XYZ file of C-alpha atoms in Angstrom:
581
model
C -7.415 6.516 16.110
C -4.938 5.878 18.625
C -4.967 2.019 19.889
C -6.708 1.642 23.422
C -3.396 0.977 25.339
C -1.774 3.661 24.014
C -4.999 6.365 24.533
C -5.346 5.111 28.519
C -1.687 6.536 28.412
C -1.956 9.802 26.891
C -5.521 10.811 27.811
C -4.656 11.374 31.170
C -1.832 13.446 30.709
C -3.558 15.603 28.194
C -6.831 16.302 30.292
C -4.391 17.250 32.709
C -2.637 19.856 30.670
C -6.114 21.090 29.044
C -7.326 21.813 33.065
C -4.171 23.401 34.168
C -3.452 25.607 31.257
C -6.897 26.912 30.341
C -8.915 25.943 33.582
C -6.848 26.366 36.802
C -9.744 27.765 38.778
C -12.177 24.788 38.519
C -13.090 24.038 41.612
C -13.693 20.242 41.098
C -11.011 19.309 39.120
C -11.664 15.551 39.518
C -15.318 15.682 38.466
C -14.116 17.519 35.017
C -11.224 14.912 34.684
C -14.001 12.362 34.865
C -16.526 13.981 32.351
C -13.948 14.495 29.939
C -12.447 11.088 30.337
C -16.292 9.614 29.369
C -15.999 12.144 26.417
C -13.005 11.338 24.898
C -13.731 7.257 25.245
C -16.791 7.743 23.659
C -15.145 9.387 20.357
C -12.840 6.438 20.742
C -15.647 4.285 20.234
C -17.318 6.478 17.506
C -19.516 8.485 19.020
C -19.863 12.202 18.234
C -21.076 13.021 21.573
C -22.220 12.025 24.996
C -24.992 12.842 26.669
C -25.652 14.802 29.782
C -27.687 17.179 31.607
C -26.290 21.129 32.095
C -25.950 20.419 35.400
C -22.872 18.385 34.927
C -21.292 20.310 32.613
C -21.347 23.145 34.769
C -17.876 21.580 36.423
C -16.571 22.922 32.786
C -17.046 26.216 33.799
C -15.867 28.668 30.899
C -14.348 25.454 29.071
C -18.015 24.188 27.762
C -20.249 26.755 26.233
C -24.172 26.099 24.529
C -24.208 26.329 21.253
C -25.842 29.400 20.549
C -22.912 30.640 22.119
C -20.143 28.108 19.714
C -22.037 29.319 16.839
C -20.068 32.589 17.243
C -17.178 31.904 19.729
C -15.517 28.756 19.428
C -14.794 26.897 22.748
C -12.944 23.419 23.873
C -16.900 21.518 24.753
C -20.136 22.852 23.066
C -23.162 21.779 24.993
C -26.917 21.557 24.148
C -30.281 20.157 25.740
C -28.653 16.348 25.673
C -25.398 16.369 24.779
C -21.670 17.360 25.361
C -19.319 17.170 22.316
C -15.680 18.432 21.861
C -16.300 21.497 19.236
C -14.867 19.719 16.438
C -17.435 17.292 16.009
C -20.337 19.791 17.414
C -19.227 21.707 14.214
C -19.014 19.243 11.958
C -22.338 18.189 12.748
C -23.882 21.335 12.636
C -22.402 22.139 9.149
C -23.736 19.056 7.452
C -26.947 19.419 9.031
C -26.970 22.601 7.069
C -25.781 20.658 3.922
C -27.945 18.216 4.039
C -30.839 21.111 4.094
C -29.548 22.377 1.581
C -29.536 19.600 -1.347
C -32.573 18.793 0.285
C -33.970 22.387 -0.199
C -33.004 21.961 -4.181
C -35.824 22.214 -6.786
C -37.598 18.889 -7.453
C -37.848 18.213 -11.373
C -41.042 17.201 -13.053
C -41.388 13.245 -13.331
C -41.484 12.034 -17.417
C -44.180 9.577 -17.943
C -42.072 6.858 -19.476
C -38.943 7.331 -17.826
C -38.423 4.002 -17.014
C -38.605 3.224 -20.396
C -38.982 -0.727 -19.574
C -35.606 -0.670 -18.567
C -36.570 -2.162 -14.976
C -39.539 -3.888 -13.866
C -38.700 -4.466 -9.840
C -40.861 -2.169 -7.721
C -38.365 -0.709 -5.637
C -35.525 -0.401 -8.142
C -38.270 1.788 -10.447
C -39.242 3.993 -6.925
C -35.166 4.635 -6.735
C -35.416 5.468 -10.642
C -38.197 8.030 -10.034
C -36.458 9.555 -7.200
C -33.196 10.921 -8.614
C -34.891 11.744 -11.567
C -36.662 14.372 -9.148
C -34.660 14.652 -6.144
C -31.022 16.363 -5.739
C -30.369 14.539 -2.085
C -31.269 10.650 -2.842
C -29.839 7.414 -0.840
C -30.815 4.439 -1.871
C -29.721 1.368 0.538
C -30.297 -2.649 0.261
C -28.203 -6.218 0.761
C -26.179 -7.664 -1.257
C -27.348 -8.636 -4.295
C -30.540 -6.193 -4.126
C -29.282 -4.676 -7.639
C -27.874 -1.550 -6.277
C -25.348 -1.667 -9.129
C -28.218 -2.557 -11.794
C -30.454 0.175 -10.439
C -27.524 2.792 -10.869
C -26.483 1.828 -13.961
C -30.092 2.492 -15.823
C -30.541 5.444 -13.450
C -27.047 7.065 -14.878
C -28.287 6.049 -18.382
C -32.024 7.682 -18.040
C -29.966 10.856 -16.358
C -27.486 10.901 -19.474
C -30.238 10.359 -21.992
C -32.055 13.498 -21.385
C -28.806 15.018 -21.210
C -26.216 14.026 -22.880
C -23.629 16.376 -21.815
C -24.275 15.500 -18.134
C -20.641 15.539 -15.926
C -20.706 11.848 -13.547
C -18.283 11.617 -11.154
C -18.511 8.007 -9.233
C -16.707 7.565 -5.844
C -16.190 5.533 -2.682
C -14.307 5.743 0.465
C -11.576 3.613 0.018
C -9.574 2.623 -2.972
C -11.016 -1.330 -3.479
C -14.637 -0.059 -2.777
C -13.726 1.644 -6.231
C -12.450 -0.867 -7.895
C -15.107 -2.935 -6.852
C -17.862 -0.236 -8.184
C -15.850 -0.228 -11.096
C -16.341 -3.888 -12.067
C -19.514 -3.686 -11.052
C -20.929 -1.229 -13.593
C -18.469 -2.639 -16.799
C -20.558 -5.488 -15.540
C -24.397 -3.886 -15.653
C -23.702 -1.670 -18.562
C -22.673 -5.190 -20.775
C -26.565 -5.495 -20.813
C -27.989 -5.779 -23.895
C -30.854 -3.377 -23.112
C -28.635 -0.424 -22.223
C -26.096 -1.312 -25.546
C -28.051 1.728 -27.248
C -27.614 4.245 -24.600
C -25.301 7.323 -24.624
C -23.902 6.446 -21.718
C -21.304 3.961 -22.721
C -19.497 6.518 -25.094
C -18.772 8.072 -21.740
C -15.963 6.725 -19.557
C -16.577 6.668 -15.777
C -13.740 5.550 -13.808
C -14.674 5.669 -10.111
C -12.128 7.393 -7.610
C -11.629 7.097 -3.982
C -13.393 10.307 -1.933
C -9.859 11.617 -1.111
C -9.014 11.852 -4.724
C -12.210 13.161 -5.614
C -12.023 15.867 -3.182
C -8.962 16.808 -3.908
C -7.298 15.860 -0.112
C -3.562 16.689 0.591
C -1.854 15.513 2.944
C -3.112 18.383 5.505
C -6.666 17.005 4.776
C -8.017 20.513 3.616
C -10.161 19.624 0.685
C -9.219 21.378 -2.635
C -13.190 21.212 -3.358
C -15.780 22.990 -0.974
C -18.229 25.185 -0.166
C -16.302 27.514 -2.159
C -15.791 26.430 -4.682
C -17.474 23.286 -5.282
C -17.192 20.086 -7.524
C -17.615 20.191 -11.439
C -20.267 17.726 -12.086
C -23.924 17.369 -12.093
C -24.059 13.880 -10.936
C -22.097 12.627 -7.575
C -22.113 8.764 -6.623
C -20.669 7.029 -3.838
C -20.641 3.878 -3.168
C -20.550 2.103 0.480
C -21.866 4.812 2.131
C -22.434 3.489 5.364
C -18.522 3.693 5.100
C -18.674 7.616 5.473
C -16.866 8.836 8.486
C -19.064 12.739 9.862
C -16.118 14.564 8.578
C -15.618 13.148 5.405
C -19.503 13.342 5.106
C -19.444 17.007 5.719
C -16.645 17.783 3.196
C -18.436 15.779 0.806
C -21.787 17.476 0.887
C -20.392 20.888 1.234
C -18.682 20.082 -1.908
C -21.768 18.816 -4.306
C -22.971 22.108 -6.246
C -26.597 23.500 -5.806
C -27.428 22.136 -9.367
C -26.077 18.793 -8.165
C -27.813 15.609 -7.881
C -26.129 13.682 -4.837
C -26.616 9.423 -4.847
C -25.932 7.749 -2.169
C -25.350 3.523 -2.262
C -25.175 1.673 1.118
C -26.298 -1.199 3.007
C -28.089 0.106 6.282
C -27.044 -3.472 8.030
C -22.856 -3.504 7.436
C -20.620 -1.427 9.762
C -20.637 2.225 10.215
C -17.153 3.743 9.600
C -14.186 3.182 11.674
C -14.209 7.046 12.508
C -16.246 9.162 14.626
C -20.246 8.799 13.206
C -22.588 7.400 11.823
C -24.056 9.039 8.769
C -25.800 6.960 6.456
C -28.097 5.498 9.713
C -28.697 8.754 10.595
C -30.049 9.713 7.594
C -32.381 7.029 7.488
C -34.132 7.937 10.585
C -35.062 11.474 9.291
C -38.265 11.554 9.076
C -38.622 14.650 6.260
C -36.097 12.697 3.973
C -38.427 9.719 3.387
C -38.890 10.733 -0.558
C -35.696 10.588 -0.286
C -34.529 7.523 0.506
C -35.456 4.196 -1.334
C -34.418 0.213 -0.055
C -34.316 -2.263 -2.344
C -34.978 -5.484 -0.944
C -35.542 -8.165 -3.363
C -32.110 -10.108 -3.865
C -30.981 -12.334 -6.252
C -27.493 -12.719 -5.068
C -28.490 -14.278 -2.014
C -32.217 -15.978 -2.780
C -34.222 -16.346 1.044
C -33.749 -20.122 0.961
C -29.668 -19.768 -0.334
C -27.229 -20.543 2.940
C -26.015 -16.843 3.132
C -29.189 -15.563 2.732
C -30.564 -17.347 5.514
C -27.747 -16.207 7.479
C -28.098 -12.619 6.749
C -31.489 -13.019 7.618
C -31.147 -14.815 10.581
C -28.941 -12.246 12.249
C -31.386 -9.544 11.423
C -33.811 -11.392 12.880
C -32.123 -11.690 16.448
C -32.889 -9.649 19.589
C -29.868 -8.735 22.282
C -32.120 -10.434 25.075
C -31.352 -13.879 23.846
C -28.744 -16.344 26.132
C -25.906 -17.749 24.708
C -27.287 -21.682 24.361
C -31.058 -19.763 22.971
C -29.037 -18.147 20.207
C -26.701 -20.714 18.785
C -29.186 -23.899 19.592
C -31.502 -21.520 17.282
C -29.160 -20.651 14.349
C -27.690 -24.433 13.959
C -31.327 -25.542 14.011
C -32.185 -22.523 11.299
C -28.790 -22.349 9.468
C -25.826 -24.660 9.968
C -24.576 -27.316 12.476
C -21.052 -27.323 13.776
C -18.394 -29.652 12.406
C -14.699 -29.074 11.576
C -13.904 -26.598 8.731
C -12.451 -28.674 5.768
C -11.095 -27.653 2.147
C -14.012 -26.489 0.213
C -13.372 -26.572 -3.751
C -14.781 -23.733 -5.387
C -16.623 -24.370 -9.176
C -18.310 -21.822 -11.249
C -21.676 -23.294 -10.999
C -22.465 -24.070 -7.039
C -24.454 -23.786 -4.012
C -23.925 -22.145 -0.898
C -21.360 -23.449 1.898
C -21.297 -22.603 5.153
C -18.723 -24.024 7.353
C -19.223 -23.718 11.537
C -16.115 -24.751 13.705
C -16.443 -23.395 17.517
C -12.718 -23.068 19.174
C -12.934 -24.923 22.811
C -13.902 -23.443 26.067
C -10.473 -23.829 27.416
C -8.115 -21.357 28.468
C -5.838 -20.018 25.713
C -2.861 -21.720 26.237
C -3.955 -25.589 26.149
C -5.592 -24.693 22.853
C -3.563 -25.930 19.941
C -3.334 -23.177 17.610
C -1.796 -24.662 14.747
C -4.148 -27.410 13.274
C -6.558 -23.848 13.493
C -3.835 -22.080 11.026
C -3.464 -24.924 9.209
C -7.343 -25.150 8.628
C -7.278 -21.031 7.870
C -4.807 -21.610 4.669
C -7.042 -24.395 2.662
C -8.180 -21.696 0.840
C -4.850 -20.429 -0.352
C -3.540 -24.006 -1.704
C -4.955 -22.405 -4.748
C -2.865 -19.261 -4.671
C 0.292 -20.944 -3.661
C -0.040 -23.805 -6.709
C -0.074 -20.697 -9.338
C 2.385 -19.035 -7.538
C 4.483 -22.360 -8.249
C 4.056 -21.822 -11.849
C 6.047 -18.593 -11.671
C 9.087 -19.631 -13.280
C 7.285 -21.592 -16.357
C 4.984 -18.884 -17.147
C 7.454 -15.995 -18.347
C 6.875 -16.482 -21.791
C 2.802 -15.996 -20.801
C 3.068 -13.938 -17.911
C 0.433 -11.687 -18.468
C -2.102 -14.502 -18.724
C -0.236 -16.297 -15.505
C -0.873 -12.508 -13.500
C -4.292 -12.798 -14.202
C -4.755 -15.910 -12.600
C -2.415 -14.877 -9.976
C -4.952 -12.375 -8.524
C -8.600 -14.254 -9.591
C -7.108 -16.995 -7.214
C -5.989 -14.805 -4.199
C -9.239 -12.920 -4.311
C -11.183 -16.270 -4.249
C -9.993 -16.378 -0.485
C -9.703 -14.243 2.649
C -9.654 -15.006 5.939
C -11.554 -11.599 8.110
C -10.379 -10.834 11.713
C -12.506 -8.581 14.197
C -9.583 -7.966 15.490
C -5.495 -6.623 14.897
C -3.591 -8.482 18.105
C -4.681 -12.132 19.736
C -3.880 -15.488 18.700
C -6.676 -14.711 15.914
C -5.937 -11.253 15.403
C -4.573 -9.846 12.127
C -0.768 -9.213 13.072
C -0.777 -13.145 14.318
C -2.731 -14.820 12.066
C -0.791 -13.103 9.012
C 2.548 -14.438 10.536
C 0.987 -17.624 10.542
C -0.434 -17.934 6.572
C 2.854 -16.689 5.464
C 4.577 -19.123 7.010
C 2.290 -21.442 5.711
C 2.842 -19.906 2.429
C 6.370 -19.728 2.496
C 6.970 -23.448 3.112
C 4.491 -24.287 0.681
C 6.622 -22.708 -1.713
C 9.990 -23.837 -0.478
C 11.253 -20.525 -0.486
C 12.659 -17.452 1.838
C 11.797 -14.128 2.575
C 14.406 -11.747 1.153
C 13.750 -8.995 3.585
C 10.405 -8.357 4.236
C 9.848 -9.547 0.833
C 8.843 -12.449 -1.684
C 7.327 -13.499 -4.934
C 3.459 -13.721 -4.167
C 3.622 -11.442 -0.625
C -0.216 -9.554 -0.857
C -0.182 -5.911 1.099
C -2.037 -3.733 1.954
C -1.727 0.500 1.777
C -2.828 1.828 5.199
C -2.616 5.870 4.152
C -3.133 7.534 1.267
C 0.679 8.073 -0.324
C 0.413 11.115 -2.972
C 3.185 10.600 -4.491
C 2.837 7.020 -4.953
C -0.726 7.192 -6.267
C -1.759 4.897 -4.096
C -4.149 5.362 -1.167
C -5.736 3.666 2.151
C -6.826 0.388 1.522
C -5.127 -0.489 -1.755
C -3.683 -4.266 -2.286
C -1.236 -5.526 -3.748
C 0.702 -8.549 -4.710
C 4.710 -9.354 -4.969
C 5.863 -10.123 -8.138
C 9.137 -10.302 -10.369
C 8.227 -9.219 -13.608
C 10.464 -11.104 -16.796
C 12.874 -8.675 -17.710
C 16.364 -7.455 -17.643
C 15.736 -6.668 -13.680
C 13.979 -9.769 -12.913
C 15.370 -10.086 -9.811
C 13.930 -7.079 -8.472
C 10.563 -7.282 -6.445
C 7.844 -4.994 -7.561
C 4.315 -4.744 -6.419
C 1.271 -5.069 -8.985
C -1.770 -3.379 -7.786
C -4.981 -4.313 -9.818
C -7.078 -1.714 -8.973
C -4.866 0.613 -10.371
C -2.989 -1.693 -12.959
C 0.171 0.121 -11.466
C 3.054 -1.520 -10.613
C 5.657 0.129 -7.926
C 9.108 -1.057 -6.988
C 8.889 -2.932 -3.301
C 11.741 -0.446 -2.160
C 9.502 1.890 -2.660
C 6.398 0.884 -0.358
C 6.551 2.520 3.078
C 7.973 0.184 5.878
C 4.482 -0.282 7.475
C 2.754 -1.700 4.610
C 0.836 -4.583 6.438
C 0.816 -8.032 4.652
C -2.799 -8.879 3.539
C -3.467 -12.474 3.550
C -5.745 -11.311 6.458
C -7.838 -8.193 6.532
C -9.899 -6.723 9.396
C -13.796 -6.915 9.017
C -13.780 -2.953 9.081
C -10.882 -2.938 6.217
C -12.914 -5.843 3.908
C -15.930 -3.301 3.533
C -16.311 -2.157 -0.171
C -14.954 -5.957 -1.056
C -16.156 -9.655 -2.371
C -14.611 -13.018 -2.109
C -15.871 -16.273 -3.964
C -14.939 -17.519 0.165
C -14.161 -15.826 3.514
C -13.314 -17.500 6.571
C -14.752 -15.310 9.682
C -12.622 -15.970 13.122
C -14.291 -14.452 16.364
C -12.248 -15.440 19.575
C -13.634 -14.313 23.153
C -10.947 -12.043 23.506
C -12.964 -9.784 21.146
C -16.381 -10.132 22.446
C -16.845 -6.431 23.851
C -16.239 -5.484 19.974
C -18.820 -7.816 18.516
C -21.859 -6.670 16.764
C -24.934 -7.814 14.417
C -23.001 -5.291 11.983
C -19.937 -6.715 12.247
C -20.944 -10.257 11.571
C -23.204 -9.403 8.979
C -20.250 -7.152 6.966
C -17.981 -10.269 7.301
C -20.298 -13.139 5.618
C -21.792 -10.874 3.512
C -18.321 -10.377 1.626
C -19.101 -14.021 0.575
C -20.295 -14.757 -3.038
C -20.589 -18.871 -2.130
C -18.617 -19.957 0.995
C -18.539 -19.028 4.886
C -16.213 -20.633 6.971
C -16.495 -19.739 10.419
C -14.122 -20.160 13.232
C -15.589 -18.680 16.632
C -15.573 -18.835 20.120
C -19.194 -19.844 21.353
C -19.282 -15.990 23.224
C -18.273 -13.944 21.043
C -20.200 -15.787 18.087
C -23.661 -15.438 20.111
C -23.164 -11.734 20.966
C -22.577 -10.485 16.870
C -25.696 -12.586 16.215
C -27.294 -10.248 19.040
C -25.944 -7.571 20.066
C -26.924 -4.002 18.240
C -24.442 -0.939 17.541
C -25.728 2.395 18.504
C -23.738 5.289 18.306
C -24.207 8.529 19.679
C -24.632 11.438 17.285
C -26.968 14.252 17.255
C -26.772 14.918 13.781
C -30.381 13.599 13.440
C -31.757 16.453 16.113
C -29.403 19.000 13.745
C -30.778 17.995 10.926
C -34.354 17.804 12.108
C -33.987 21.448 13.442
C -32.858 22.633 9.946
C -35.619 21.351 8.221
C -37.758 23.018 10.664
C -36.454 26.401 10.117
């Protein structure tokens, strides 16, 4: 999406083009400036749609057509009953809405008595169990630490059992959501009571969506309703991550034969793109055997210090003032104090830190002791970074520890530009990091420099998303600076990583989706308030294992305890309809 500045700039002109090449004889040419305008904002915001009444889209004239009409002409706007769309999302829409009926449409398969074999004993995880064993469409959500992993784990094992020549493909939208999914199952299938299974002869190394679908760089899918994946089994992971188009190229792709399971959690962020899928599949009422949410945790236990957090913001209504929320949730969770270096141990309880920045005006705060509290939880990073030139003879060992201590730590911005934005508060780690270290940037680059991917490079192998940290390996070219990227145990030279790879010391609460951190440090400043949301505070402390500092203006802190995002979509009326038919 284009940034907001640059949109206000361009939106203009192109409405203007759109009315005087294709619609020179509307009449009101202001009033359909205006309606597109509202339009175009919204699917800046994420909406699919907006809605209206066919009285105001008659300014449109031949421009906007119903969609009975779009279904067999294509036209710039598609109207129906409540809402005006641009046709690209009114199709999009429409054609999952017809995917979804189908997998839904799929022969059930007869339940087996002891399918569950005593392989789990939680309620919900055994309903999610008995579900894809019958169902082709199946979404199961929960919070962290619900056992979505677990549950899919024994479910992939039951599925395998019964046939052992079953084809799994595992997938998630962005290239750490899969590694993450990844370490997740080598984790659950280490149980003892799956160790007799099938399933671990097979190897299932989770892929990003693009690479599962086969996407170019022109974004046509290589797999589709033509011709359609190779596997009976289709997982993704972080599905409340899935943009409406990638959603519709997904579904289209999953064969008849197919079972389709979806893992989300209905609380975190909806995708950064246009729609909202995964909520709007959990409000359709004829997919209720369908859907399963597990909601006993053990990761975060009800009287834990995240837990309580996570609870406490689902518990909140938007009505609340600023004073009734926060007196309530540092009576109910935490009191403020000033964030201080928090040493991390294998065996220990929940922290959460509360620091709120001061009422003043921008400039008589003093930004710096704020940066300087924001990199205690690198000192780590940067004293086995110092052990770079002792540890040649052991570097492999040394790596390891290289990247278990930077992804102990990150610090999660709601925003990209402001004093606590991304761009700003990256400058300021790495400076942080650099004198640490007593050493210069060579370029843009230096030993222990995280980035981050942000597009999917074919020819690199590497895609949206992906991190990586600055190294010099020991060899003959030791001076040269590569990049090692974990999730792909790939190194690449630096020279070889596109200009506007963004250093990563600092990732946005959108981009941290799909991740976990021992400790993340949350900063909300009120230049963001109009962005905050229950979702987007929830996503950010929820990438927490055992620490939460947060750093937040009193504003913008009270309205993502409160403040609900709705998108709008009519996907659910689409669906609804084809279920009806």
């Amino acid at each position: 999406m284009l940034d907001p500045a640059e949109n206000d700039l361009v939106m203009p002109d192109w409405i203007a083009y759109l009315l005087q090449q294709f619609a020179s004889d509307i009449s009101d040419q202001a009033q359909a400036t205006q309606l597109i305008q509202q339009l175009m904002q919204a699917i800046e915001n994420g909406d699919s749609c907006i809605q209206i009444n066919t009285a105001q889209v008659s300014c449109l004239k031949h421009l906007a057509q119903p969609e009975s009409i779009a279904l067999k002409q294509p036209s710039p706007f598609v109207y129906d009953d409540q809402y005006l769309y641009l046709y690209r999302y009114w199709s999009l829409e429409y054609a999952l809405a017809v995917q979804v009926k189908r997998l839904k449409q799929q022969p059930t398969q007869a339940l087996a008595a002891d399918i569950a074999k005593d392989l789990l004993t939680d309620t919900f995880q055994v309903q999610a169990l008995n579900m894809v064993y019958q169902q082709h469409l199946n979404i199961i959500t929960g919070g962290p630490g619900t056992g979505k992993t677990y549950t899919l784990a024994r479910i992939i094992a039951v599925l395998n059992e019964a046939n052992p020549t079953l084809r799994i493909a595992m997938a998630a939208p962005t290239g750490k959501a899969a590694q993450r999914m990844e370490e997740a199952l080598q984790a659950a299938f280490k149980d003892p009571a799956l160790q007799h299974y099938s399933i671990l002869k097979k190897t299932l190394k989770p892929v990003t969506l693009h690479r599962l679908l086969g996407l170019g760089t022109r974004y046509i899918p290589r797999f589709n309703e033509r011709q359609r994946l190779p596997y009976d089994v289709v997982v993704v992971d972080e599905a409340s991550m899935l943009d409406l188009s990638l959603a519709q190229m997904l579904f289209a792709a999953v064969p008849d034969q197919a079972k389709l399971i979806l893992l989300g959690d209905a609380e975190q962020l909806a995708s950064v793109d246009v729609g909202a899928v995964l909520a709007n599949l959990q409000e359709v009422d004829a997919l209720a055997e369908n859907r399963t949410h597990l909601k006993n945790s053990r990761r975060f236990v009800s009287d834990a210090a995240i837990g309580k957090f996570a609870a406490f913001i689902q518990r909140q209504a938007e009505q609340q003032s600023t004073t009734q929320v926060l007196t309530q949730f540092e009576h109910d969770v935490v009191k403020p104090s000033t964030l201080v270096p928090v040493p991390l141990r294998a065996e220990m309880s929940d922290v959460i830190q509360l620091e709120y920045l001061p009422e003043d005006t921008q400039e008589n705060i003093q930004w710096g002791k704020y940066y300087d509290q924001l990199m205690y939880g690198f000192q780590p990073f940067v004293e086995i970074l110092k052990q770079a030139q002792q540890q040649k003879d052991q570097f492999d060992q040394w790596l390891e520890q290289v990247i278990q201590n930077f992804d102990h730590y990150r610090i999660l911005s709601a925003i990209r530009f402001g004093k606590l934005g991304l761009h700003e508060l990256n400058q300021q780690i790495e400076l942080r990091v650099l004198d640490a270290l007593g050493i210069l940037k060579q370029g843009d680059w230096y030993v222990g420099r995280p980035v981050m991917m942000t597009y999917n490079d074919y020819q690199l192998g590497l895609s949206n998303g992906d991190i990586g940290i600055c190294l010099q390996r020991p060899s003959e070219n030791s001076a040269q600076f590569e990049v090692y990227f974990p999730s792909l145990n790939k190194w690449v030279m630096a020279t070889r990583l596109p200009k506007n790879i963004e250093t990563a010391y600092v990732l946005t609460i959108h981009k941290s989706q799909g991740s976990e951190f021992t400790h993340t440090a949350v900063v909300l400043e009120n230049h963001a308030t109009a962005m905050m949301s229950k979702e987007l505070i929830y996503t950010g402390i929820t990438r927490a294992k055992k620490v939460v500092s947060l750093l937040v203006a009193k504003e913008a802190f009270a309205k993502a305890l409160t403040k609900r995002t709705t998108r709008s979509s009519g996907l659910l009326e689409k669906i609804n309809n084809q279920l009806s038919l």
